[in-house]
């Protein structure tokens, strides 16, 4: 089957829906998502979204410039300052736009949008709806998309991006309902496919976050940027790794080791529990590694002193998570927590208009790297990025389509897409023909454990080199796997087989970038190079797909007004 659209947006999370709402109304726009849009990972975002509204009594002196400074400092000076400034300036009108669209934010007594403190922020500037902020924003944008009659293809897994001669012509997708491969011709494509959290064994991300958008774009010739920067969230529920929002510390929660001590005093004496995530996650892991954790695995996040009323009003979702998944009530007991992979700072290389070097191909949200977060993202800045840059992508992709109208040869596009579909079909035929004793899940689990053990919070040359070798071995085995299922309707095994190739690419690029970067910056901590080295490494890593192997080059960081300084909290 072949379908035709002007603009195809892949991803029904916040970035994809923000793009759809800003696309020109006279274009034929469609949103594709591998799950129902309301099941996108954005729905799980808890703590809030940043904007310097100055509504908090302690936030009267806040400004977008101070927000930009905190973002740049939080990024360990790797973010492009022009991009950080753009995002923080846009944050204020975007927040009011969300309010007017109907997002039910929590309020202060006077009626203005409530704000809470978050890590690495100079002022309380995180706007929230209790601890279900992502849910309410996603639902509101989805309602607005339905109201404007945006079309959705739900439960379609995009498998290939069709790029020829530096230009994007369309996509291929697997329709889970019919088991069919669909060819999609498009004048422009926006990827809003989210993060790759599940490449790591311990992750707060949804099970669907395998990163296939990032891998697909990479193999089609789009560069990736700063992939070695992987955020580990300090507080995930022990064992389950469900996120316990930073908002819990924002509301005043303490981190306690087995000596009953608030150990953050030893790591970030002035900001304590509200230091940026990279610092708090390393502090917790250090306490555990040095024997000051519990059972060698966790420390406590203690909310009891906040009192029942505050916990129920401000953190109801966290209480439910603890009751249902941890078997404890945080009003009465401390929460056992451990760090887990949480966010992808790196991603598809795009500029401030969300344009990639490939004509007609755009990306926004967590799958992309503009870059605003540099080496470490501040809490509350990601939802902001998805909406700000989702809107920008929708606008610029629409303009591009209007400029090229009529100039794209439909016949040529069709030929390229059919050629790609034939290649995909022969790959699938080979999987059906192979007679491997193993299925993809063996390799899936092996890769995720490997990334956690050797490319995690603390990194060093030997382990990174071992990881790289093993990723290449796993890739070799993957090429000879067979598909055990013979029915392709709703076939989870087929989905995992398709997406696993991207997981391998992502793992390889993260590891190569981490091995090459002989310094410590933000989330990238090298025990053998424990300091930041601006002289050699104040630069972005760019990975290109070169005949099956990633190749790394580097690019300057854009600096405007915030000179790199030592990062102290
Ligand atoms: C538990 C949790 C809590 C968080 N809390 C906060 C917070 O409080 N504040 C904050 O700022 N940030 C938070 N974040 C981060 C933030 O929520 C995410 O970075 C952001 O929502 C990502 O949005 P997105 O639109 O880029 O992607 P997603 O919401 O992940 O959506 C991706 C979309 O792409 C689709 N897709 C992916 N691959 C394919 C494919 N191959 N074919 C078809 N469709 C595909 C999916 O179906 C989905 O619709 C949190 C993250 C997590 C995991």
XYZ file of C-alpha atoms and ligand atoms in Angstrom:
622
model
C 0.000 0.000 0.000
C 1.184 3.543 -0.750
C -0.047 6.698 0.979
C 0.789 10.323 0.186
C 0.979 13.316 2.522
C 2.577 16.748 2.572
C 3.975 16.526 6.101
C 4.482 13.330 8.083
C 5.211 13.709 11.803
C 6.496 10.559 13.466
C 5.661 10.582 17.188
C 2.502 11.449 19.096
C 4.220 12.703 22.272
C 4.536 16.358 23.254
C 6.990 17.278 20.491
C 4.970 15.587 17.731
C 1.663 17.093 18.826
C 3.181 20.567 19.302
C 4.516 20.297 15.722
C 1.145 19.136 14.371
C -0.639 22.073 16.011
C 1.743 24.589 14.418
C 1.857 23.061 10.955
C 0.189 25.202 8.302
C -3.574 24.454 8.340
C -3.804 24.134 4.547
C -1.267 21.276 4.398
C -2.118 17.605 4.484
C -0.527 16.567 7.817
C -0.477 13.176 9.477
C 0.945 11.976 12.825
C 2.214 8.395 12.998
C 2.756 6.661 16.327
C 3.702 3.113 17.241
C 1.299 3.323 20.191
C -1.828 5.363 20.858
C -0.521 8.954 21.203
C -1.662 9.173 24.829
C 0.623 6.249 25.681
C 3.721 8.149 24.541
C 6.332 8.497 27.262
C 5.481 12.204 27.691
C 2.401 11.069 29.592
C 4.658 9.871 32.420
C 6.381 13.231 32.990
C 5.779 14.189 36.569
C 7.505 17.167 38.134
C 6.912 20.085 35.784
C 7.951 22.463 33.041
C 10.226 25.475 33.449
C 9.498 29.103 32.633
C 10.674 32.253 34.413
C 7.153 33.460 35.241
C 8.221 34.886 38.605
C 5.038 33.719 40.350
C 6.738 32.166 43.395
C 7.328 34.571 46.324
C 11.066 33.711 46.108
C 11.112 34.014 42.306
C 10.254 37.681 41.828
C 13.710 38.492 40.420
C 13.683 35.629 37.944
C 14.105 36.306 34.220
C 14.588 34.319 31.012
C 18.265 35.344 31.057
C 18.700 33.733 34.492
C 16.890 30.643 33.250
C 19.289 30.546 30.269
C 22.290 30.937 32.575
C 21.138 28.038 34.788
C 20.555 25.908 31.671
C 24.037 26.641 30.300
C 25.741 26.109 33.666
C 23.711 22.918 34.178
C 24.857 21.722 30.755
C 28.484 22.058 31.915
C 28.853 24.701 29.195
C 28.267 22.300 26.315
C 24.859 23.625 25.259
C 24.735 26.049 22.349
C 23.984 29.291 24.134
C 21.955 30.722 21.236
C 19.640 27.692 21.492
C 19.372 27.869 25.300
C 18.503 31.583 25.055
C 15.883 30.930 22.406
C 14.251 28.189 24.504
C 14.203 30.189 27.752
C 12.853 33.310 26.024
C 10.075 31.308 24.328
C 9.263 29.521 27.610
C 7.148 32.365 28.992
C 4.734 32.833 26.025
C 4.615 29.050 25.510
C 3.498 28.489 29.121
C 0.663 31.010 28.751
C -0.276 29.442 25.425
C -0.531 26.036 27.134
C -2.631 27.619 29.882
C -4.985 29.126 27.277
C -5.248 25.818 25.440
C -6.643 24.401 28.664
C -3.783 22.782 30.632
C -5.000 22.569 34.266
C -1.840 23.758 36.053
C -1.715 23.829 39.863
C -2.274 27.358 41.190
C -1.052 29.583 43.996
C -3.780 31.070 46.228
C -4.034 34.262 44.112
C -4.825 32.143 41.041
C -1.498 32.387 39.172
C 0.284 29.237 37.926
C 2.139 27.573 40.827
C 5.925 27.055 40.639
C 8.275 24.814 42.647
C 12.059 24.630 43.075
C 13.963 22.120 40.909
C 17.591 21.017 40.738
C 20.178 23.449 39.402
C 17.699 26.331 39.189
C 18.468 29.676 40.826
C 14.760 30.351 41.448
C 11.616 28.236 41.875
C 10.490 28.256 38.223
C 9.026 24.798 37.551
C 5.308 25.046 36.709
C 3.352 21.903 37.528
C 0.043 20.105 37.786
C 0.602 18.182 41.054
C 2.975 15.389 39.911
C 1.148 14.606 36.658
C 2.301 17.491 34.499
C 3.116 15.470 31.367
C -0.245 13.737 31.482
C -2.257 16.959 31.557
C -0.212 18.697 28.845
C -0.314 15.659 26.548
C -4.060 15.224 26.986
C -4.651 18.923 26.290
C -2.536 18.925 23.110
C -4.224 15.730 21.930
C -7.667 17.251 22.446
C -6.590 20.299 20.482
C -5.220 18.093 17.694
C -8.534 16.226 17.471
C -10.399 19.518 17.472
C -8.325 20.667 14.506
C -8.873 17.348 12.756
C -5.217 16.304 12.672
C -5.076 12.817 11.203
C -3.404 9.955 13.121
C -2.038 6.590 12.020
C -1.899 4.738 15.336
C 0.042 1.551 15.933
C 2.215 1.984 12.879
C 5.907 1.406 13.478
C 8.047 3.488 11.141
C 10.942 1.287 10.059
C 12.852 3.197 7.359
C 13.518 6.772 6.388
C 13.970 7.140 2.651
C 16.817 9.543 1.881
C 18.529 9.836 -1.492
C 20.993 12.467 -2.748
C 20.770 14.458 0.499
C 16.974 14.716 0.448
C 14.168 12.994 2.315
C 11.434 11.429 0.151
C 9.317 9.477 2.616
C 9.124 6.506 4.934
C 8.222 2.890 5.346
C 6.009 1.731 8.187
C 4.808 -1.570 9.586
C 1.069 -1.528 10.297
C 0.663 -3.604 13.458
C -2.998 -4.355 12.721
C -2.540 -5.845 9.265
C 1.110 -6.895 9.460
C 1.639 -5.031 6.169
C 4.524 -2.762 5.176
C 3.192 0.628 4.035
C 5.076 3.043 1.754
C 4.589 6.707 2.631
C 5.527 9.511 0.280
C 6.039 12.877 1.992
C 7.276 16.334 1.057
C 8.767 16.715 4.532
C 9.169 14.523 7.604
C 9.522 15.498 11.274
C 10.838 12.915 13.718
C 9.529 13.370 17.276
C 10.276 9.802 18.289
C 11.503 10.368 21.858
C 14.435 8.872 23.766
C 16.261 5.532 23.770
C 16.124 4.802 27.530
C 15.589 1.080 27.164
C 19.048 0.648 25.664
C 19.947 0.552 29.391
C 18.789 -2.208 31.700
C 17.729 0.191 34.464
C 15.649 3.001 33.018
C 12.734 5.160 34.066
C 11.545 5.197 30.451
C 8.507 3.479 28.960
C 9.045 0.031 27.432
C 8.491 1.548 23.987
C 11.496 3.898 24.253
C 13.940 1.925 22.124
C 15.207 4.854 20.090
C 14.417 3.520 16.632
C 13.867 7.024 15.222
C 17.408 8.012 16.162
C 18.909 4.828 14.680
C 16.846 5.032 11.492
C 17.848 8.633 10.844
C 21.502 7.740 11.495
C 21.508 4.870 9.004
C 19.817 7.105 6.437
C 22.761 9.520 6.664
C 21.640 12.071 9.270
C 24.419 12.797 11.804
C 23.936 12.289 15.561
C 25.238 14.786 18.123
C 26.663 14.398 21.665
C 25.379 10.861 22.127
C 27.807 10.024 24.952
C 25.806 12.262 27.297
C 23.237 10.019 28.972
C 21.306 11.245 31.980
C 20.913 9.020 35.034
C 18.129 10.195 37.311
C 19.102 10.094 40.991
C 15.820 8.723 42.319
C 14.061 5.721 40.826
C 12.119 3.249 42.971
C 14.357 0.331 43.990
C 14.059 -2.661 41.680
C 11.238 -1.304 39.504
C 13.100 1.850 38.450
C 9.891 3.847 38.242
C 10.699 7.527 38.481
C 10.309 9.348 41.785
C 10.162 12.938 40.550
C 12.760 15.559 41.392
C 9.672 17.466 42.575
C 9.823 15.262 45.695
C 13.161 16.885 46.554
C 11.819 20.218 45.270
C 9.105 19.961 47.918
C 11.802 19.344 50.539
C 12.617 15.598 50.498
C 15.927 14.413 52.050
C 18.432 11.845 50.801
C 19.693 9.664 53.664
C 22.477 7.038 53.824
C 22.828 4.065 56.200
C 24.365 6.317 58.848
C 21.209 8.432 58.897
C 23.104 11.329 57.294
C 21.935 13.818 54.638
C 25.025 12.986 52.606
C 24.520 15.672 49.941
C 26.238 17.995 52.449
C 29.513 16.314 51.354
C 28.890 16.820 47.618
C 26.915 20.046 47.108
C 26.791 21.895 50.444
C 24.879 24.948 49.245
C 22.194 23.281 47.106
C 22.093 19.899 48.906
C 19.391 17.615 47.368
C 18.690 20.227 44.678
C 22.052 20.063 42.938
C 21.790 19.076 39.234
C 21.015 15.458 38.441
C 24.464 14.374 37.310
C 25.936 15.452 40.659
C 23.183 13.911 42.815
C 23.172 10.622 40.838
C 26.955 10.277 41.255
C 26.717 11.132 44.946
C 24.122 8.388 45.513
C 26.115 5.830 43.510
C 29.272 6.766 45.429
C 27.492 6.269 48.770
C 26.272 2.857 47.594
C 29.666 1.832 46.150
C 31.510 2.877 49.325
C 29.242 0.880 51.637
C 27.044 3.656 52.984
C 23.938 2.428 51.164
C 21.480 -0.246 52.233
C 22.068 -3.854 51.168
C 24.668 -2.591 48.697
C 21.926 -1.271 46.419
C 20.054 1.824 47.524
C 19.679 4.876 49.772
C 16.532 6.491 51.145
C 14.498 9.416 49.913
C 12.680 10.591 53.025
C 9.472 12.632 52.654
C 7.962 11.933 56.077
C 8.782 15.370 57.517
C 6.738 17.030 54.719
C 3.584 15.774 56.389
C 0.550 13.929 55.117
C -1.282 16.945 53.715
C 1.593 18.169 51.520
C 2.369 14.681 50.226
C -1.262 14.051 49.294
C -1.718 17.453 47.667
C 1.571 17.919 45.839
C 2.824 14.365 45.274
C -0.252 12.131 44.957
C 1.158 10.158 41.998
C 4.391 9.452 43.858
C 2.413 8.162 46.832
C 0.439 5.865 44.521
C 3.612 4.565 42.865
C 5.075 3.794 46.310
C 1.879 2.108 47.517
C 1.272 0.018 44.391
C 4.793 -0.774 43.226
C 6.906 -0.400 46.385
C 4.467 -1.695 49.012
C 5.061 1.289 51.297
C 3.427 4.582 52.207
C 5.859 7.543 51.945
C 3.840 9.343 54.630
C 5.092 6.697 57.071
C 8.261 5.204 55.563
C 11.267 6.458 53.591
C 11.439 5.416 49.904
C 14.300 3.113 48.814
C 15.774 4.611 45.648
C 18.639 4.063 43.205
C 19.780 5.937 40.076
C 18.547 4.783 36.650
C 18.933 5.915 33.057
C 16.422 8.668 32.434
C 17.091 10.967 29.490
C 19.008 11.249 26.225
C 20.834 14.577 25.950
C 22.253 13.647 22.561
C 20.267 12.852 19.442
C 19.585 13.727 15.830
C 21.723 16.697 14.836
C 19.458 19.654 14.054
C 19.831 23.436 14.079
C 17.659 25.976 15.888
C 14.989 25.632 13.165
C 14.951 21.872 13.867
C 16.344 21.300 10.357
C 18.843 18.486 9.834
C 21.526 18.532 7.127
C 19.131 16.387 5.021
C 16.697 18.480 3.005
C 13.075 17.993 4.086
C 13.984 16.154 7.299
C 13.395 17.745 10.712
C 13.536 16.497 14.307
C 12.283 17.811 17.649
C 11.973 16.707 21.261
C 14.033 14.089 23.021
C 15.144 12.306 19.834
C 16.853 15.495 18.660
C 19.872 17.470 19.810
C 19.614 21.210 19.087
C 21.555 21.445 21.614
C 20.010 23.046 24.677
C 20.954 20.511 27.355
C 24.621 20.002 26.492
C 26.238 17.514 28.862
C 23.442 17.511 31.464
C 19.780 18.474 31.285
C 18.060 20.352 34.105
C 14.772 18.921 35.341
C 11.747 20.671 33.830
C 13.657 21.736 30.706
C 12.774 18.728 28.585
C 9.033 19.180 28.387
C 9.815 22.808 27.649
C 12.135 21.803 24.817
C 9.526 19.467 23.298
C 6.887 22.197 23.093
C 9.166 25.077 22.047
C 11.048 23.136 19.389
C 8.065 20.992 18.368
C 6.305 24.225 17.427
C 9.387 25.494 15.579
C 9.672 22.218 13.631
C 5.986 22.397 12.621
C 6.423 25.950 11.389
C 9.695 25.493 9.488
C 8.727 22.198 7.885
C 5.508 23.861 6.637
C 7.471 26.759 5.156
C 9.839 24.346 3.470
C 6.924 22.463 1.890
C 5.407 25.687 0.589
C 8.729 26.746 -0.928
C 9.261 23.494 -2.797
C 5.636 23.032 -3.852
C 5.492 21.245 -7.173
C 9.269 20.906 -7.503
C 9.526 17.336 -6.202
C 9.192 14.658 -8.801
C 6.561 12.212 -7.556
C 7.792 9.472 -9.883
C 11.339 9.737 -8.617
C 10.165 9.654 -4.991
C 8.058 6.613 -5.660
C 10.995 4.788 -7.245
C 13.210 5.446 -4.226
C 10.534 4.330 -1.774
C 9.829 1.142 -3.696
C 13.534 0.400 -3.833
C 13.753 0.808 -0.019
C 10.656 -1.370 0.469
C 12.198 -4.134 -1.656
C 15.345 -4.063 0.484
C 13.302 -4.252 3.665
C 11.280 -7.150 2.298
C 14.425 -9.111 1.464
C 15.759 -8.502 4.989
C 12.521 -9.815 6.480
C 12.590 -12.829 4.117
C 16.112 -13.608 5.307
C 14.963 -13.462 8.963
C 12.194 -15.897 8.137
C 14.651 -18.209 6.353
C 17.462 -18.172 8.979
C 17.540 -21.085 11.400
C 18.994 -19.568 14.569
C 18.467 -21.248 17.943
C 18.284 -17.846 19.586
C 15.715 -15.135 19.310
C 16.271 -11.405 19.561
C 15.443 -11.212 23.287
C 18.703 -12.936 24.240
C 20.652 -10.193 22.531
C 18.288 -7.494 23.770
C 18.932 -8.359 27.425
C 22.653 -8.834 26.871
C 23.024 -5.401 25.303
C 21.033 -3.630 28.020
C 23.047 -5.207 30.853
C 26.287 -4.436 29.063
C 25.402 -0.747 28.692
C 24.440 -0.521 32.369
C 27.619 -2.259 33.573
C 30.211 -0.698 31.307
C 28.795 2.539 29.881
C 26.904 3.744 32.956
C 27.378 6.521 35.529
C 31.094 5.918 36.035
C 33.164 5.140 32.941
C 36.755 4.168 32.202
C 38.829 3.264 29.177
C 39.124 -0.489 29.713
C 35.431 -1.110 30.289
C 34.392 1.150 27.431
C 36.734 -0.665 25.046
C 35.351 -4.031 26.210
C 31.806 -2.762 25.733
C 32.552 -1.623 22.191
C 33.946 -5.016 21.283
C 30.945 -6.805 22.746
C 28.441 -4.515 20.994
C 30.119 -5.493 17.710
C 29.877 -9.187 18.612
C 26.187 -8.778 19.421
C 25.697 -7.046 16.085
C 27.333 -9.982 14.314
C 24.949 -12.409 16.048
C 21.984 -10.162 15.251
C 22.718 -10.475 11.517
C 22.177 -14.235 11.754
C 19.074 -14.244 13.925
C 15.846 -15.738 12.781
C 12.307 -14.607 13.380
C 10.535 -17.308 15.387
C 7.029 -15.919 14.863
C 5.378 -16.622 11.536
C 2.421 -14.282 11.970
C 3.164 -10.566 11.662
C -0.047 -9.175 13.196
C 0.833 -7.299 16.400
C 4.107 -9.192 16.436
C 6.215 -7.943 19.351
C 9.149 -10.085 18.260
C 9.111 -8.466 14.814
C 8.977 -4.985 16.381
C 11.921 -5.799 18.639
C 13.887 -7.259 15.709
C 13.296 -4.092 13.694
C 14.159 -1.721 16.530
C 17.124 -3.693 17.847
C 19.290 -2.564 14.946
C 18.818 1.014 16.142
C 19.597 0.033 19.729
C 22.903 -1.400 18.496
C 23.724 1.750 16.543
C 22.870 3.946 19.532
C 24.896 1.788 21.931
C 27.881 1.855 19.593
C 27.793 5.634 19.083
C 27.372 6.317 22.841
C 30.300 4.038 23.650
C 32.608 5.374 20.923
C 31.869 8.953 21.970
C 32.455 8.093 25.635
C 35.729 6.308 24.879
C 37.032 9.166 22.766
C 36.062 11.940 25.201
C 38.929 11.896 27.667
C 37.484 14.312 30.199
C 34.603 14.560 32.674
C 31.725 16.862 31.725
C 28.166 16.796 33.055
C 26.750 13.300 32.887
C 29.892 11.886 31.235
C 32.190 10.922 34.116
C 35.540 9.304 33.315
C 37.210 7.940 36.455
C 40.503 7.995 34.526
C 39.999 11.645 33.448
C 38.046 13.151 36.362
C 38.221 16.837 35.386
C 36.691 18.974 32.689
C 39.114 19.891 29.908
C 37.835 22.933 28.018
C 41.046 23.297 26.067
C 40.531 20.029 24.217
C 36.903 19.050 24.753
C 34.686 22.108 24.742
C 33.118 20.765 21.530
C 30.197 18.735 20.257
C 30.686 15.165 19.095
C 29.179 14.489 15.668
C 28.747 10.844 14.597
C 28.154 9.900 10.967
C 27.224 6.543 9.521
C 30.066 5.502 7.308
C 29.616 2.183 5.550
C 28.194 0.474 8.629
C 30.623 2.062 11.123
C 30.143 5.325 13.018
C 32.750 7.967 12.376
C 33.321 10.802 14.854
C 34.131 14.427 14.147
C 33.763 17.506 16.350
C 32.079 20.894 16.140
C 32.449 24.165 18.046
C 30.044 25.105 20.826
C 28.195 28.415 20.319
C 29.014 30.770 23.175
C 27.283 34.143 23.555
C 27.366 35.775 26.991
C 28.090 32.998 29.513
C 31.846 32.356 29.673
C 32.637 28.797 30.802
C 33.434 28.691 34.522
C 33.987 25.994 37.082
C 30.596 24.522 38.011
C 29.978 24.843 41.773
C 26.726 24.193 43.657
C 9.155 9.069 34.012
C 9.571 10.364 33.360
C 9.276 11.563 33.968
C 9.659 12.764 33.367
N 9.358 13.950 33.989
C 9.696 15.107 33.388
C 9.361 16.354 33.979
O 8.734 16.428 35.022
N 9.731 17.490 33.329
C 10.402 17.475 32.134
O 10.703 18.522 31.596
N 10.733 16.288 31.558
C 10.393 15.121 32.145
N 10.725 13.942 31.542
C 11.309 13.961 30.207
C 10.231 14.286 29.175
O 8.993 13.803 29.621
C 10.533 13.665 27.823
O 11.831 13.989 27.423
C 9.566 14.195 26.769
O 8.222 14.083 27.197
C 9.759 13.466 25.450
O 8.752 13.875 24.555
P 8.857 13.517 23.019
O 7.641 14.085 22.398
O 10.178 13.932 22.505
O 8.816 11.925 22.973
P 7.793 10.847 23.591
O 6.785 11.423 24.477
O 8.661 9.758 24.137
O 7.036 10.325 22.308
C 7.668 9.577 21.293
C 6.647 9.201 20.258
O 7.287 8.607 19.148
C 6.595 7.446 18.754
N 7.582 6.578 18.103
C 8.837 6.285 18.504
N 9.437 5.492 17.606
C 8.550 5.287 16.620
C 8.586 4.542 15.414
N 9.668 3.877 15.026
N 7.472 4.524 14.639
C 6.340 5.190 15.017
N 6.266 5.906 16.153
C 7.364 5.970 16.930
C 5.990 6.906 20.028
O 4.877 6.085 19.758
C 5.597 8.205 20.727
O 4.330 8.624 20.273
C 10.357 12.739 32.136
C 10.653 11.533 31.535
C 10.285 10.350 32.154
C 10.689 9.064 31.490
